[in-house]
Tab-separated table of C-alpha atoms in Angstrom:
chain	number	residue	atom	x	y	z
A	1	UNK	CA	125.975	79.901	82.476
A	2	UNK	CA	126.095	76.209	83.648
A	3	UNK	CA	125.989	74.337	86.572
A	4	UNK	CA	127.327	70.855	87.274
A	5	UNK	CA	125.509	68.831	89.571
A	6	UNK	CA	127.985	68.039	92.492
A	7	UNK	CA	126.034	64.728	93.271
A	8	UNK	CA	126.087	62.839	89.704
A	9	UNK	CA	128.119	65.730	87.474
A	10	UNK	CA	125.216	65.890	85.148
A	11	UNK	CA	125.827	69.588	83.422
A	12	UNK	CA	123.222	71.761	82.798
A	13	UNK	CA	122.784	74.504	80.223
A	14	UNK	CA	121.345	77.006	82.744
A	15	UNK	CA	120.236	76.908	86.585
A	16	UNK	CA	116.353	76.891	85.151
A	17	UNK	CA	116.805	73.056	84.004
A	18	UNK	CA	118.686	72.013	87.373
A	19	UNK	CA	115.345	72.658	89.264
A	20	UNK	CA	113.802	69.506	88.095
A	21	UNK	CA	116.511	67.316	87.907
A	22	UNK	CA	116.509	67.334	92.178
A	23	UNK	CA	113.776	65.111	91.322
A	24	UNK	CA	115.852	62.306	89.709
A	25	UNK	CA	119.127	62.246	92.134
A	26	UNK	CA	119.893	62.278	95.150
A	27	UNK	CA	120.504	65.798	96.058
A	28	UNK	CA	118.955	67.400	98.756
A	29	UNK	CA	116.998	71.100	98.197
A	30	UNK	CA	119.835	72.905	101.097
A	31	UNK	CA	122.869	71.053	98.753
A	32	UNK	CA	121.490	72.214	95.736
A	33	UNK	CA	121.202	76.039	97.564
A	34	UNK	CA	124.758	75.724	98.569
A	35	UNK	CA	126.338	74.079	94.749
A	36	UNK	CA	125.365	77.557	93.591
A	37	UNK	CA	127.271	79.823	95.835
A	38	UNK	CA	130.655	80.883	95.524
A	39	UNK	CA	132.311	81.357	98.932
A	40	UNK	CA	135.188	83.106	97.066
A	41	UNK	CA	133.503	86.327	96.599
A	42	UNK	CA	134.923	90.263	96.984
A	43	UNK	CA	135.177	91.631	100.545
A	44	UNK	CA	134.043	87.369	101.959
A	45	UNK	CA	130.895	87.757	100.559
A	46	UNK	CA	129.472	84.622	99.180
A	47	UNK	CA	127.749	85.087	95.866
A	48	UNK	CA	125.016	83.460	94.805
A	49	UNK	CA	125.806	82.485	91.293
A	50	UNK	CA	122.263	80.877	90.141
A	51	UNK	CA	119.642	83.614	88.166
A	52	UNK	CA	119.349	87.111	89.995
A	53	UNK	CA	117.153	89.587	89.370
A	54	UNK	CA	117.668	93.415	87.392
A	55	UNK	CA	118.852	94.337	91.173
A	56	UNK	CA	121.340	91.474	91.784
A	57	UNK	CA	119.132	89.449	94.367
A	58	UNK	CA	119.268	85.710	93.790
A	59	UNK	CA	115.639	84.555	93.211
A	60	UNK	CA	114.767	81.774	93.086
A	61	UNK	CA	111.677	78.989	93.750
A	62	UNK	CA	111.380	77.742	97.230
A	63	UNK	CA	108.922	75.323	98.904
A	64	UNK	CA	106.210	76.893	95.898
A	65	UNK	CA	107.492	80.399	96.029
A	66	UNK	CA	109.423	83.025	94.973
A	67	UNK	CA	112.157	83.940	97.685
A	68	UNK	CA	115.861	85.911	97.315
A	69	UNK	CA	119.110	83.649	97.666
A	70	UNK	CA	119.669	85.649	100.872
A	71	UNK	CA	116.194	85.101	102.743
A	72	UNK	CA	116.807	81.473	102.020
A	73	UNK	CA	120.313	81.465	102.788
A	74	UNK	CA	119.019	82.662	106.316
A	75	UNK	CA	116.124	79.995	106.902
A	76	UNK	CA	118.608	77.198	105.857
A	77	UNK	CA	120.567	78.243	108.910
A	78	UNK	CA	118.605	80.227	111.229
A	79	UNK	CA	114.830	79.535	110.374
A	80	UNK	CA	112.190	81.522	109.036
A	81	UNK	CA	112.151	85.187	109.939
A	82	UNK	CA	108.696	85.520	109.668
A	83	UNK	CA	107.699	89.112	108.652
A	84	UNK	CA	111.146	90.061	109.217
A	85	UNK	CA	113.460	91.303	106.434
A	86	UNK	CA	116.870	89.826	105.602
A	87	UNK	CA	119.303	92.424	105.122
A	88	UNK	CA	122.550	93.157	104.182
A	89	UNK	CA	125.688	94.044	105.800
A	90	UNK	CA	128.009	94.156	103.081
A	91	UNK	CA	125.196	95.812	100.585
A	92	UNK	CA	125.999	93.490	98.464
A	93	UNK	CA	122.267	92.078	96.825
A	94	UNK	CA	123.907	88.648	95.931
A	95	UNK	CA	125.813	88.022	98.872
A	96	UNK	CA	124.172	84.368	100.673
A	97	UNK	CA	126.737	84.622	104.001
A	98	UNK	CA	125.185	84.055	107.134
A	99	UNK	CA	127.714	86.332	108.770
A	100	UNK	CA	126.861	89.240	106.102
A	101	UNK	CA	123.100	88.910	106.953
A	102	UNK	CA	120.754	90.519	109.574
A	103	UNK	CA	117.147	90.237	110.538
A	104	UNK	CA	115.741	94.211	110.899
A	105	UNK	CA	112.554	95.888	110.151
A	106	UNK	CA	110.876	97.224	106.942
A	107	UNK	CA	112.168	100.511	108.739
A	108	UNK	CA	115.213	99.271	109.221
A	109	UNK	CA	115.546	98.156	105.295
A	110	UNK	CA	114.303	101.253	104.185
A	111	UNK	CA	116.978	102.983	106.414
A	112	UNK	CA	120.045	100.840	105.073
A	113	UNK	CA	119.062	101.699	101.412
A	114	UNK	CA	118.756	105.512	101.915
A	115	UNK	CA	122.286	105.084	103.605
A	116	UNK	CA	123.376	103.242	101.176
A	117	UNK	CA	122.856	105.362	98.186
A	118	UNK	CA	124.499	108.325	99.950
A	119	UNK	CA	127.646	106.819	100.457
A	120	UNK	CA	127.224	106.067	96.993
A	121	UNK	CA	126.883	109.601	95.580
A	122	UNK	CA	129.214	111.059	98.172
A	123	UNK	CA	131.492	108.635	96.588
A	124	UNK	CA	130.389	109.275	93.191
A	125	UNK	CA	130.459	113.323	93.862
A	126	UNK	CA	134.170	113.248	95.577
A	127	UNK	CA	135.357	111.088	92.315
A	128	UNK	CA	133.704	113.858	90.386
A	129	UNK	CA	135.465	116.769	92.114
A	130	UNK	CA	139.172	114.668	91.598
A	131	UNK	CA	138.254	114.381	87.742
A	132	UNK	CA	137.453	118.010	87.711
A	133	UNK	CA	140.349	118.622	89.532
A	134	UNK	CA	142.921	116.769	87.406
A	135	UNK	CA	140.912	118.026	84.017
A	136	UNK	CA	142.061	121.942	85.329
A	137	UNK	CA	145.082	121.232	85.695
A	138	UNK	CA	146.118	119.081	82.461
A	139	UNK	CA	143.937	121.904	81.011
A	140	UNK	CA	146.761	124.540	81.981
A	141	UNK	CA	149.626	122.409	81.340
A	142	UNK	CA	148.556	121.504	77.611
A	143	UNK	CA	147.652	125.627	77.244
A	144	UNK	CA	151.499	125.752	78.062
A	145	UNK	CA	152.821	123.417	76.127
A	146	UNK	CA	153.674	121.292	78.315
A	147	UNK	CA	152.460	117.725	76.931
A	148	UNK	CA	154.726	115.524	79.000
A	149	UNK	CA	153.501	116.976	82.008
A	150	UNK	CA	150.111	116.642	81.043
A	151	UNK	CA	150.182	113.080	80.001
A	152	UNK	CA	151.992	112.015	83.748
A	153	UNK	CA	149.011	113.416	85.218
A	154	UNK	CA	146.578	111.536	82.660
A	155	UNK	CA	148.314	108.361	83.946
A	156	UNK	CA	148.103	108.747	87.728
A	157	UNK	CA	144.648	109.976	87.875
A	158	UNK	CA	143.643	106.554	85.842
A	159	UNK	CA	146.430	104.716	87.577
A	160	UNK	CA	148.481	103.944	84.396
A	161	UNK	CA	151.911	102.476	84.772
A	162	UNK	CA	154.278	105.320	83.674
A	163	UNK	CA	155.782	103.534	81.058
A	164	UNK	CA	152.474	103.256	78.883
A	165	UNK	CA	152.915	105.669	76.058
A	166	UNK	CA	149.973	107.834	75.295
A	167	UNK	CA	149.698	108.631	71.434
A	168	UNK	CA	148.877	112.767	70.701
Protein backbone atom coordinates (compact mmCIF):
# COMPACT_ATOMS: atom_id res chain seq x y z
CA UNK A 1 0.00 0.00 0.00
CA UNK A 2 1.16 3.68 -0.39
CA UNK A 3 0.51 6.83 0.93
CA UNK A 4 1.06 10.26 -0.61
CA UNK A 5 1.94 12.91 1.59
CA UNK A 6 -0.90 15.58 1.24
CA UNK A 7 1.60 18.41 2.29
CA UNK A 8 4.60 17.95 -0.38
CA UNK A 9 3.09 14.65 -2.47
CA UNK A 10 6.19 12.77 -1.61
CA UNK A 11 4.88 8.89 -2.10
CA UNK A 12 5.77 6.37 0.09
CA UNK A 13 6.11 2.63 -0.38
CA UNK A 14 4.28 1.80 2.89
CA UNK A 15 2.83 3.87 5.99
CA UNK A 16 6.13 2.48 8.07
CA UNK A 17 8.48 5.02 6.01
CA UNK A 18 5.89 8.05 6.31
CA UNK A 19 6.59 8.08 10.14
CA UNK A 20 9.87 9.75 9.76
CA UNK A 21 9.39 11.84 7.01
CA UNK A 22 6.93 14.22 9.56
CA UNK A 23 10.30 15.13 10.52
CA UNK A 24 11.36 16.82 7.23
CA UNK A 25 7.92 18.73 6.18
CA UNK A 26 5.69 20.52 7.40
CA UNK A 27 2.96 18.26 8.42
CA UNK A 28 1.56 18.24 11.63
CA UNK A 29 1.21 14.62 13.78
CA UNK A 30 -3.19 15.22 13.84
CA UNK A 31 -2.81 15.87 9.65
CA UNK A 32 -0.80 13.02 9.21
CA UNK A 33 -3.64 10.90 11.55
CA UNK A 34 -6.31 12.26 9.37
CA UNK A 35 -4.27 11.69 5.46
CA UNK A 36 -4.79 8.06 6.44
CA UNK A 37 -8.46 7.78 6.94
CA UNK A 38 -10.97 7.26 4.48
CA UNK A 39 -14.23 9.04 5.38
CA UNK A 40 -15.89 7.01 2.56
CA UNK A 41 -16.21 3.87 4.42
CA UNK A 42 -19.37 1.11 4.64
CA UNK A 43 -22.28 2.04 6.93
CA UNK A 44 -20.17 6.12 7.48
CA UNK A 45 -17.57 4.54 9.14
CA UNK A 46 -14.26 6.09 8.55
CA UNK A 47 -11.50 3.59 8.01
CA UNK A 48 -8.31 3.90 9.02
CA UNK A 49 -6.29 2.83 6.07
CA UNK A 50 -2.55 2.95 7.63
CA UNK A 51 -1.17 -0.78 9.18
CA UNK A 52 -3.84 -2.64 11.43
CA UNK A 53 -3.37 -5.34 13.39
CA UNK A 54 -4.54 -9.48 12.86
CA UNK A 55 -7.94 -7.93 14.46
CA UNK A 56 -8.39 -4.88 12.16
CA UNK A 57 -7.42 -2.11 14.83
CA UNK A 58 -5.25 0.62 13.37
CA UNK A 59 -2.01 0.68 15.47
CA UNK A 60 0.05 2.73 15.30
CA UNK A 61 3.07 4.90 17.29
CA UNK A 62 1.90 7.83 19.25
CA UNK A 63 3.75 10.36 21.45
CA UNK A 64 6.39 6.98 22.14
CA UNK A 65 3.69 4.40 22.19
CA UNK A 66 1.71 1.96 20.81
CA UNK A 67 -2.06 3.16 20.60
CA UNK A 68 -5.21 1.92 18.10
CA UNK A 69 -6.31 4.45 15.24
CA UNK A 70 -9.54 4.71 17.26
CA UNK A 71 -8.12 5.68 20.86
CA UNK A 72 -6.22 8.32 18.99
CA UNK A 73 -8.88 9.29 16.79
CA UNK A 74 -10.71 10.10 20.19
CA UNK A 75 -7.83 12.16 22.01
CA UNK A 76 -7.36 14.22 18.75
CA UNK A 77 -10.90 15.39 19.37
CA UNK A 78 -12.01 14.78 22.77
CA UNK A 79 -8.77 14.29 24.93
CA UNK A 80 -7.35 11.52 26.67
CA UNK A 81 -9.74 9.04 28.23
CA UNK A 82 -7.56 8.09 30.77
CA UNK A 83 -8.20 4.45 31.89
CA UNK A 84 -11.20 4.52 29.87
CA UNK A 85 -11.72 2.30 26.80
CA UNK A 86 -12.64 3.55 23.32
CA UNK A 87 -15.25 1.54 21.89
CA UNK A 88 -17.15 0.91 19.07
CA UNK A 89 -20.53 1.58 17.89
CA UNK A 90 -20.50 0.32 14.55
CA UNK A 91 -18.13 -2.86 15.64
CA UNK A 92 -16.22 -2.05 13.15
CA UNK A 93 -12.19 -2.39 14.62
CA UNK A 94 -10.94 0.14 11.92
CA UNK A 95 -13.51 2.60 12.06
CA UNK A 96 -11.62 6.33 13.39
CA UNK A 97 -15.29 8.39 13.49
CA UNK A 98 -15.81 10.37 16.38
CA UNK A 99 -19.53 9.83 16.05
CA UNK A 100 -18.96 5.84 15.89
CA UNK A 101 -16.90 6.01 19.16
CA UNK A 102 -17.74 5.82 22.93
CA UNK A 103 -15.86 6.04 26.16
CA UNK A 104 -17.23 2.80 28.51
CA UNK A 105 -15.65 0.53 30.93
CA UNK A 106 -13.43 -2.62 30.65
CA UNK A 107 -16.98 -4.08 31.63
CA UNK A 108 -18.55 -2.34 29.27
CA UNK A 109 -15.93 -3.59 26.38
CA UNK A 110 -16.10 -6.92 27.50
CA UNK A 111 -19.98 -6.66 27.26
CA UNK A 112 -20.04 -5.21 23.57
CA UNK A 113 -17.76 -8.12 22.37
CA UNK A 114 -19.83 -10.98 23.92
CA UNK A 115 -22.82 -9.14 22.14
CA UNK A 116 -21.16 -8.84 19.37
CA UNK A 117 -20.21 -12.33 18.56
CA UNK A 118 -23.80 -13.49 19.16
CA UNK A 119 -25.31 -11.50 16.67
CA UNK A 120 -22.66 -12.91 14.73
CA UNK A 121 -23.46 -16.62 15.10
CA UNK A 122 -27.18 -16.00 15.27
CA UNK A 123 -26.46 -14.57 11.95
CA UNK A 124 -24.14 -17.17 10.94
CA UNK A 125 -26.66 -20.07 12.37
CA UNK A 126 -29.97 -18.48 10.56
CA UNK A 127 -27.73 -18.37 7.14
CA UNK A 128 -27.00 -21.96 7.99
CA UNK A 129 -30.62 -23.09 8.47
CA UNK A 130 -31.59 -21.10 4.79
CA UNK A 131 -28.64 -23.18 3.11
CA UNK A 132 -29.99 -26.27 4.68
CA UNK A 133 -33.19 -25.30 3.73
CA UNK A 134 -32.65 -24.60 0.02
CA UNK A 135 -30.07 -27.83 -0.13
CA UNK A 136 -33.58 -30.10 0.83
CA UNK A 137 -35.34 -28.86 -1.43
CA UNK A 138 -33.03 -28.77 -4.72
CA UNK A 139 -32.27 -32.21 -3.17
CA UNK A 140 -35.98 -33.38 -4.02
CA UNK A 141 -36.33 -31.57 -7.15
CA UNK A 142 -33.04 -33.10 -8.80
CA UNK A 143 -34.39 -36.79 -7.22
CA UNK A 144 -37.36 -35.84 -9.61
CA UNK A 145 -35.88 -34.83 -12.40
CA UNK A 146 -36.58 -31.75 -12.31
CA UNK A 147 -33.17 -29.81 -13.18
CA UNK A 148 -34.66 -26.51 -14.26
CA UNK A 149 -36.37 -26.19 -11.15
CA UNK A 150 -33.49 -26.98 -9.24
CA UNK A 151 -31.09 -24.66 -10.88
CA UNK A 152 -33.84 -21.41 -10.31
CA UNK A 153 -33.52 -22.17 -6.80
CA UNK A 154 -29.53 -22.46 -6.98
CA UNK A 155 -29.73 -18.89 -8.39
CA UNK A 156 -31.97 -17.11 -5.87
CA UNK A 157 -30.50 -18.55 -2.84
CA UNK A 158 -26.92 -17.07 -4.21
CA UNK A 159 -28.74 -14.17 -5.78
CA UNK A 160 -27.81 -15.02 -9.43
CA UNK A 161 -29.45 -13.09 -12.20
CA UNK A 162 -31.79 -15.66 -13.89
CA UNK A 163 -30.32 -15.45 -17.06
CA UNK A 164 -26.83 -16.95 -15.92
CA UNK A 165 -26.73 -20.44 -17.29
CA UNK A 166 -25.54 -23.07 -14.93
CA UNK A 167 -23.56 -25.94 -16.80
CA UNK A 168 -24.76 -29.83 -15.50
Amino acid sequence: MTWKCPECSEVFKNNHSAGGHLRQCSLTAEQLFWSRVDKNGPNGCWIWTGYRDKHGYGDLKFKDQHLQAHRIAWMLLKGDPGDMHCLHKCNNPSCVRRAHIYEGTPAQNFRDMVTAKARYRSRAFELLAETQKALGKIDVLLGNGKLEAARRIIKRHYGLPTEIQLDE
